mmCIF file of C-alpha atoms in Angstrom:
data_model
loop_
_atom_site.group_PDB
_atom_site.id
_atom_site.type_symbol
_atom_site.label_atom_id
_atom_site.label_comp_id
_atom_site.label_asym_id
_atom_site.label_seq_id
_atom_site.Cartn_x
_atom_site.Cartn_y
_atom_site.Cartn_z
ATOM 1 C CA MET A 1 12.647 44.612 -74.011
ATOM 2 C CA ALA A 2 11.052 44.926 -70.662
ATOM 3 C CA PRO A 3 11.378 48.344 -69.074
ATOM 4 C CA GLU A 4 13.542 47.220 -66.155
ATOM 5 C CA LEU A 5 16.327 46.207 -68.591
ATOM 6 C CA LYS A 6 16.581 49.632 -70.402
ATOM 7 C CA ARG A 7 19.321 51.000 -68.058
ATOM 8 C CA LEU A 8 21.472 48.134 -68.743
ATOM 9 C CA ALA A 9 24.815 48.667 -70.918
ATOM 10 C CA PRO A 10 24.685 46.908 -74.411
ATOM 11 C CA GLU A 11 27.061 44.469 -73.337
ATOM 12 C CA GLU A 12 25.015 43.404 -70.181
ATOM 13 C CA LEU A 13 21.939 43.010 -72.474
ATOM 14 C CA ASP A 14 23.794 40.812 -74.771
ATOM 15 C CA LEU A 15 24.856 38.560 -71.873
ATOM 16 C CA LEU A 16 21.222 38.521 -70.636
ATOM 17 C CA SER A 17 19.793 37.680 -74.126
ATOM 18 C CA ARG A 18 22.487 34.886 -74.693
ATOM 19 C CA ALA A 19 22.017 33.489 -71.064
ATOM 20 C CA PRO A 20 19.522 30.746 -72.054
ATOM 21 C CA ILE A 21 21.773 29.855 -75.123
ATOM 22 C CA LEU A 22 24.921 29.698 -72.715
ATOM 23 C CA GLY A 23 23.041 27.802 -70.056
ATOM 24 C CA SER A 24 21.573 25.331 -72.986
ATOM 25 C CA ILE A 25 25.259 24.780 -74.327
ATOM 26 C CA LEU A 26 26.613 24.204 -70.703
ATOM 27 C CA ILE A 27 24.264 21.640 -69.895
ATOM 28 C CA ALA A 28 23.990 19.812 -73.292
ATOM 29 C CA GLY A 29 27.435 19.824 -73.646
ATOM 30 C CA ALA A 30 28.631 18.659 -70.146
ATOM 31 C CA ASP A 31 29.179 15.169 -71.392
ATOM 32 C CA GLY A 32 31.335 16.347 -74.257
ATOM 33 C CA ASN A 33 28.356 15.407 -76.722
ATOM 34 C CA ILE A 34 25.518 17.960 -77.800
ATOM 35 C CA ASP A 35 22.918 15.751 -79.178
ATOM 36 C CA ARG A 36 19.814 16.648 -81.165
ATOM 37 C CA SER A 37 17.356 16.060 -78.341
ATOM 38 C CA GLU A 38 19.126 18.314 -76.214
ATOM 39 C CA ILE A 39 18.891 21.171 -78.774
ATOM 40 C CA GLN A 40 15.418 20.592 -79.145
ATOM 41 C CA GLY A 41 14.633 20.377 -75.576
ATOM 42 C CA ALA A 42 16.281 23.733 -75.308
ATOM 43 C CA VAL A 43 14.162 25.207 -78.417
ATOM 44 C CA GLN A 44 10.968 23.722 -76.899
ATOM 45 C CA THR A 45 11.359 25.109 -73.507
ATOM 46 C CA ALA A 46 12.040 28.554 -74.747
ATOM 47 C CA GLN A 47 9.396 28.700 -77.300
ATOM 48 C CA LYS A 48 6.879 27.735 -74.509
ATOM 49 C CA LYS A 49 8.264 30.484 -72.293
ATOM 50 C CA SER A 50 8.024 33.015 -75.182
ATOM 51 C CA ARG A 51 4.048 32.040 -75.379
ATOM 52 C CA GLY A 52 3.331 32.212 -71.746
ATOM 53 C CA LYS A 53 1.669 34.993 -69.930
ATOM 54 C CA SER A 54 4.516 36.048 -67.681
ATOM 55 C CA SER A 55 7.069 38.535 -66.965
ATOM 56 C CA LEU A 56 9.306 36.373 -69.263
ATOM 57 C CA GLN A 57 6.908 36.448 -72.369
ATOM 58 C CA ALA A 58 9.031 39.557 -73.843
ATOM 59 C CA TYR A 59 12.374 38.324 -72.782
ATOM 60 C CA TYR A 60 11.641 34.764 -74.315
ATOM 61 C CA GLN A 61 10.149 36.351 -77.513
ATOM 62 C CA GLU A 62 13.432 37.948 -78.156
ATOM 63 C CA VAL A 63 15.667 34.720 -77.063
ATOM 64 C CA VAL A 64 13.653 32.407 -79.095
ATOM 65 C CA THR A 65 13.990 33.854 -82.409
ATOM 66 C CA ASP A 66 16.390 31.791 -84.448
ATOM 67 C CA PHE A 67 17.362 30.090 -80.997
ATOM 68 C CA GLU A 68 19.111 27.102 -82.485
ATOM 69 C CA ASP A 69 20.692 29.109 -85.203
ATOM 70 C CA LYS A 70 22.288 31.169 -82.512
ATOM 71 C CA LEU A 71 23.221 28.290 -80.293
ATOM 72 C CA LYS A 72 25.263 26.697 -83.162
ATOM 73 C CA VAL A 73 26.869 30.234 -83.829
ATOM 74 C CA ILE A 74 27.721 30.695 -80.304
ATOM 75 C CA LEU A 75 28.993 27.171 -79.740
ATOM 76 C CA HIS A 76 31.199 27.635 -82.566
ATOM 77 C CA ASN A 77 33.086 30.393 -80.660
ATOM 78 C CA TYR A 78 33.817 28.291 -77.736
ATOM 79 C CA PRO A 79 36.456 25.318 -77.587
ATOM 80 C CA GLY A 80 35.517 21.869 -78.682
ATOM 81 C CA ASP A 81 36.857 20.442 -75.338
ATOM 82 C CA ALA A 82 33.742 20.085 -73.101
ATOM 83 C CA GLY A 83 35.847 20.990 -69.958
ATOM 84 C CA GLN A 84 37.460 23.994 -71.107
ATOM 85 C CA ARG A 85 34.002 25.140 -72.881
ATOM 86 C CA ASN A 86 32.239 24.793 -69.725
ATOM 87 C CA ASN A 87 34.719 26.611 -67.591
ATOM 88 C CA GLU A 88 34.522 29.518 -69.897
ATOM 89 C CA ILE A 89 30.629 29.486 -70.251
ATOM 90 C CA SER A 90 30.392 29.286 -66.370
ATOM 91 C CA HIS A 91 32.771 32.196 -65.892
ATOM 92 C CA GLU A 92 30.648 34.198 -68.408
ATOM 93 C CA LEU A 93 27.611 33.236 -66.732
ATOM 94 C CA THR A 94 28.849 34.773 -63.246
ATOM 95 C CA GLY A 95 28.364 38.157 -65.076
ATOM 96 C CA LEU A 96 24.639 37.694 -64.599
ATOM 97 C CA ASN A 97 25.239 38.487 -60.796
ATOM 98 C CA SER A 98 26.172 42.003 -61.212
ATOM 99 C CA ILE A 99 23.436 42.482 -63.826
ATOM 100 C CA PHE A 100 20.587 41.206 -61.609
ATOM 101 C CA LYS A 101 21.742 43.459 -58.684
ATOM 102 C CA LYS A 102 21.094 46.240 -61.408
ATOM 103 C CA VAL A 103 17.386 45.371 -62.190
ATOM 104 C CA GLU A 104 14.797 46.013 -59.514
ATOM 105 C CA GLY A 105 11.626 44.178 -59.226
ATOM 106 C CA THR A 106 10.864 40.474 -59.949
ATOM 107 C CA LEU A 107 12.495 39.930 -63.226
ATOM 108 C CA PRO A 108 15.988 38.950 -62.180
ATOM 109 C CA GLY A 109 14.420 36.288 -60.065
ATOM 110 C CA ASP A 110 11.955 35.138 -62.817
ATOM 111 C CA ILE A 111 15.009 34.948 -65.391
ATOM 112 C CA TYR A 112 17.109 32.886 -62.630
ATOM 113 C CA GLU A 113 14.405 30.531 -62.122
ATOM 114 C CA SER A 114 13.703 30.502 -65.654
ATOM 115 C CA LEU A 115 17.449 29.352 -66.467
ATOM 116 C CA LYS A 116 17.294 26.809 -64.015
ATOM 117 C CA ASN A 117 14.153 25.315 -65.292
ATOM 118 C CA LEU A 118 15.674 25.398 -68.942
ATOM 119 C CA ALA A 119 18.835 23.669 -67.512
ATOM 120 C CA MET A 120 16.595 20.824 -65.807
ATOM 121 C CA ASN A 121 14.931 20.426 -68.969
ATOM 122 C CA ILE A 122 17.864 19.965 -71.063
ATOM 123 C CA ALA A 123 19.545 17.785 -68.709
ATOM 124 C CA LYS A 124 16.462 15.326 -68.672
ATOM 125 C CA SER A 125 16.099 15.361 -72.183
ATOM 126 C CA SER A 126 18.603 12.869 -73.245
ATOM 127 C CA GLY A 127 19.652 10.819 -70.041
ATOM 128 C CA GLY A 128 18.261 7.855 -68.315
ATOM 129 C CA ILE A 129 16.435 4.716 -69.574
ATOM 130 C CA PHE A 130 15.697 4.901 -73.033
ATOM 131 C CA GLY A 131 17.053 8.624 -72.984
ATOM 132 C CA MET A 132 14.229 9.881 -70.900
ATOM 133 C CA SER A 133 14.234 11.831 -67.543
ATOM 134 C CA SER A 134 17.244 11.090 -65.910
ATOM 135 C CA ILE A 135 20.325 13.522 -65.300
ATOM 136 C CA GLY A 136 24.004 12.070 -66.041
ATOM 137 C CA PRO A 137 26.624 12.771 -63.786
ATOM 138 C CA GLU A 138 28.344 15.537 -65.861
ATOM 139 C CA GLU A 139 25.008 17.351 -66.403
ATOM 140 C CA ALA A 140 24.297 17.042 -62.558
ATOM 141 C CA ARG A 141 27.618 19.134 -61.868
ATOM 142 C CA TYR A 142 26.097 22.033 -63.739
ATOM 143 C CA VAL A 143 22.478 21.608 -63.593
ATOM 144 C CA ASP A 144 21.755 24.044 -60.506
ATOM 145 C CA LEU A 145 23.605 26.605 -62.267
ATOM 146 C CA ASN A 146 25.558 27.448 -59.119
ATOM 147 C CA MET A 147 27.628 29.935 -60.747
ATOM 148 C CA ILE A 148 24.577 32.045 -60.787
ATOM 149 C CA ALA A 149 23.583 33.594 -57.475
ATOM 150 C CA PRO A 150 19.857 33.647 -56.843
ATOM 151 C CA PRO A 151 18.952 37.365 -56.922
ATOM 152 C CA SER A 152 17.654 39.061 -53.904
ATOM 153 C CA LYS A 153 13.705 39.839 -53.815
ATOM 154 C CA THR A 154 13.164 43.512 -54.030
#
């Protein structure tokens, strides 16, 4: 765990560790169908980030552990209806706004940008011609993760 996060309450740390999974479910399930390529896109992106040389390496090393299994378990706890599920996840992700305000340094901004990058990769993983590089209208509604405010630079 990054030293900047040690001051957070357990429920805040939990949301922070689930945020990439929640974002993955939000984008992959926006059209009502989470397909295998979207899950693999999320897993691969998280794995790349866990091996990188950035402030996010430790964060993603924890997140990537059993990522696909965690995704399936978390998904099971949400409604099957995409609209209802996405509303609940969007509301939950707004909790990151108050968490980011409590963390000093560049880590909140790095996590924010990382979540947006993850969302874009997932959205592109199954759309368009032959299922590549295009974002469908359902994903486009959520891909910018507008429920999360960009953290202020400190």
